[in-house]
mmCIF file of C-alpha atoms in Angstrom:
data_model
loop_
_atom_site.group_PDB
_atom_site.id
_atom_site.type_symbol
_atom_site.label_atom_id
_atom_site.label_comp_id
_atom_site.label_asym_id
_atom_site.label_seq_id
_atom_site.Cartn_x
_atom_site.Cartn_y
_atom_site.Cartn_z
ATOM 1 C CA MET A 1 180.460 76.213 5.093
ATOM 2 C CA LYS A 2 183.384 78.105 3.565
ATOM 3 C CA TRP A 3 186.788 77.278 5.054
ATOM 4 C CA LEU A 4 189.617 79.749 5.300
ATOM 5 C CA THR A 5 193.022 78.106 5.194
ATOM 6 C CA MET A 6 195.864 79.462 7.315
ATOM 7 C CA GLU A 7 197.749 80.405 4.134
ATOM 8 C CA LYS A 8 194.794 82.419 2.842
ATOM 9 C CA TYR A 9 194.267 83.960 6.301
ATOM 10 C CA LEU A 10 197.899 85.109 6.467
ATOM 11 C CA LYS A 11 197.678 86.608 2.980
ATOM 12 C CA ILE A 12 194.601 88.583 4.023
ATOM 13 C CA LEU A 13 196.309 89.912 7.142
ATOM 14 C CA SER A 14 199.432 90.924 5.248
ATOM 15 C CA ALA A 15 197.660 92.466 2.261
ATOM 16 C CA PRO A 16 198.440 96.191 2.077
ATOM 17 C CA LEU A 17 195.519 98.569 2.025
ATOM 18 C CA GLU A 18 195.396 101.167 -0.697
ATOM 19 C CA ILE A 19 194.125 104.400 0.833
ATOM 20 C CA ILE A 20 192.662 107.197 -1.247
ATOM 21 C CA GLN A 21 191.709 110.426 0.485
ATOM 22 C CA THR A 22 190.576 113.918 -0.438
ATOM 23 C CA PRO A 23 193.748 115.614 -1.735
ATOM 24 C CA MET A 24 193.051 119.189 -0.610
ATOM 25 C CA VAL A 25 190.193 121.164 0.887
ATOM 26 C CA VAL A 26 190.262 124.967 0.852
ATOM 27 C CA LYS A 27 187.536 126.644 2.896
ATOM 28 C CA HIS A 28 186.888 129.914 4.736
ATOM 29 C CA GLN A 29 186.236 130.469 8.427
ATOM 30 C CA GLY A 30 182.702 129.495 9.378
ATOM 31 C CA GLU A 31 182.324 127.027 6.511
ATOM 32 C CA GLU A 32 182.207 123.233 6.709
ATOM 33 C CA ALA A 33 184.987 120.925 5.468
ATOM 34 C CA ILE A 34 184.459 117.278 4.543
ATOM 35 C CA MET A 35 187.435 114.983 3.950
ATOM 36 C CA GLU A 36 186.864 111.523 2.500
ATOM 37 C CA CYS A 37 188.873 108.338 2.900
ATOM 38 C CA THR A 38 188.481 105.139 0.884
ATOM 39 C CA GLN A 39 190.280 101.799 1.002
ATOM 40 C CA SER A 40 190.082 99.598 -2.031
ATOM 41 C CA LYS A 41 191.181 96.119 -0.943
ATOM 42 C CA GLY A 42 189.005 93.333 0.398
ATOM 43 C CA GLU A 43 185.945 93.127 2.611
ATOM 44 C CA TYR A 44 187.437 93.838 6.001
ATOM 45 C CA HIS A 45 186.206 95.365 9.201
ATOM 46 C CA VAL A 46 188.432 98.387 9.310
ATOM 47 C CA MET A 47 189.526 100.653 12.124
ATOM 48 C CA MET A 48 189.650 104.210 10.778
ATOM 49 C CA PHE A 49 191.849 106.925 12.268
ATOM 50 C CA TRP A 50 192.035 110.620 11.433
ATOM 51 C CA LEU A 51 195.240 112.444 12.319
ATOM 52 C CA LYS A 52 196.205 116.126 12.136
ATOM 53 C CA LYS A 53 199.667 117.592 11.492
ATOM 54 C CA LEU A 54 200.656 121.237 11.870
ATOM 55 C CA PRO A 55 203.871 122.554 10.263
ATOM 56 C CA GLY A 56 206.757 121.895 12.650
ATOM 57 C CA GLY A 57 204.468 120.158 15.124
ATOM 58 C CA PRO A 58 203.707 116.574 16.070
ATOM 59 C CA ILE A 59 201.055 114.401 14.454
ATOM 60 C CA ARG A 60 197.980 114.339 16.691
ATOM 61 C CA GLN A 61 195.152 111.843 16.646
ATOM 62 C CA VAL A 62 191.751 113.449 16.079
ATOM 63 C CA VAL A 63 189.433 110.438 16.218
ATOM 64 C CA TYR A 64 189.213 106.718 15.596
ATOM 65 C CA ASN A 65 186.345 104.414 14.830
ATOM 66 C CA ILE A 66 186.127 100.622 14.839
ATOM 67 C CA ALA A 67 183.767 99.189 12.228
ATOM 68 C CA PHE A 68 180.408 100.879 12.848
ATOM 69 C CA ASN A 69 180.825 101.636 16.563
ATOM 70 C CA LYS A 70 180.674 105.054 18.195
ATOM 71 C CA PRO A 71 183.749 107.137 17.264
ATOM 72 C CA LEU A 72 186.214 108.096 20.000
ATOM 73 C CA PHE A 73 187.442 111.700 19.732
ATOM 74 C CA GLU A 74 190.505 113.073 21.464
ATOM 75 C CA PRO A 75 189.610 115.813 24.007
ATOM 76 C CA ASP A 76 190.812 118.731 21.827
ATOM 77 C CA PHE A 77 188.509 117.593 19.015
ATOM 78 C CA ASN A 78 185.451 116.670 21.074
ATOM 79 C CA ASP A 79 183.682 120.036 20.886
ATOM 80 C CA GLY A 80 180.854 118.871 18.621
ATOM 81 C CA ARG A 81 182.281 120.456 15.467
ATOM 82 C CA PHE A 82 184.093 117.266 14.393
ATOM 83 C CA SER A 83 182.160 114.213 13.243
ATOM 84 C CA ILE A 84 183.111 110.984 11.540
ATOM 85 C CA MET A 85 180.919 108.825 9.330
ATOM 86 C CA LYS A 86 181.795 105.266 8.353
ATOM 87 C CA LEU A 87 179.789 104.750 5.176
ATOM 88 C CA ASP A 88 180.724 101.086 4.678
ATOM 89 C CA HIS A 89 183.765 98.783 5.018
ATOM 90 C CA PHE A 90 185.493 100.753 2.279
ATOM 91 C CA LYS A 91 184.679 104.418 2.839
ATOM 92 C CA GLY A 92 184.324 107.032 5.542
ATOM 93 C CA ASN A 93 184.756 110.735 6.095
ATOM 94 C CA VAL A 94 185.439 113.345 8.720
ATOM 95 C CA THR A 95 183.533 116.636 8.828
ATOM 96 C CA VAL A 96 184.615 119.823 10.562
ATOM 97 C CA LYS A 97 181.780 122.330 11.046
ATOM 98 C CA LYS A 98 182.154 126.085 11.566
ATOM 99 C CA LEU A 99 185.849 126.209 10.696
ATOM 100 C CA VAL A 100 188.161 128.365 12.818
ATOM 101 C CA LEU A 101 191.803 129.366 12.242
ATOM 102 C CA GLY A 102 193.104 126.546 14.457
ATOM 103 C CA ASP A 103 191.491 123.914 12.214
ATOM 104 C CA ASP A 104 194.042 124.379 9.441
ATOM 105 C CA GLY A 105 196.666 121.702 8.953
ATOM 106 C CA LEU A 106 197.261 118.426 7.162
ATOM 107 C CA TYR A 107 194.687 115.756 7.955
ATOM 108 C CA TYR A 108 195.563 112.122 7.322
ATOM 109 C CA CYS A 109 193.393 109.055 7.186
ATOM 110 C CA ALA A 110 194.911 105.827 8.479
ATOM 111 C CA LEU A 111 193.282 102.414 8.342
ATOM 112 C CA SER A 112 193.954 99.178 10.153
ATOM 113 C CA ILE A 113 192.468 95.759 9.457
ATOM 114 C CA ILE A 114 190.834 94.116 12.439
ATOM 115 C CA TRP A 115 189.733 90.521 12.425
ATOM 116 C CA GLN A 116 186.666 89.373 14.293
ATOM 117 C CA GLY A 117 185.859 85.730 14.619
ATOM 118 C CA VAL A 118 186.141 82.553 16.598
ATOM 119 C CA SER A 119 189.093 80.249 16.350
ATOM 120 C CA GLY A 120 188.792 76.528 16.961
ATOM 121 C CA TRP A 121 192.496 76.152 17.800
#
């Protein structure tokens, strides 16, 4: 049995994630856009968020996904054109099918470490 000390546990929880995502996607109306997101630190169960920002507007959440569970889309993005795929603990992507003018904007990937386990304390 491998033991995880409290010191090691706290280091894992405080370790920053390095996020790498697709820098820019240029597509035409009707095409499909795929944006990738990768984290490069550790073997964590990760909660993945995709956010959208329009110039001069607020940041809006598109979708989030915990580990390999069913993604939860916000109502404005739940029309079947948006999908998210969690490829493994390190990588996932969001796809937008049949692009329309309102799909333009800056899309951001955000990740959060979640810990699943049983504590004997």
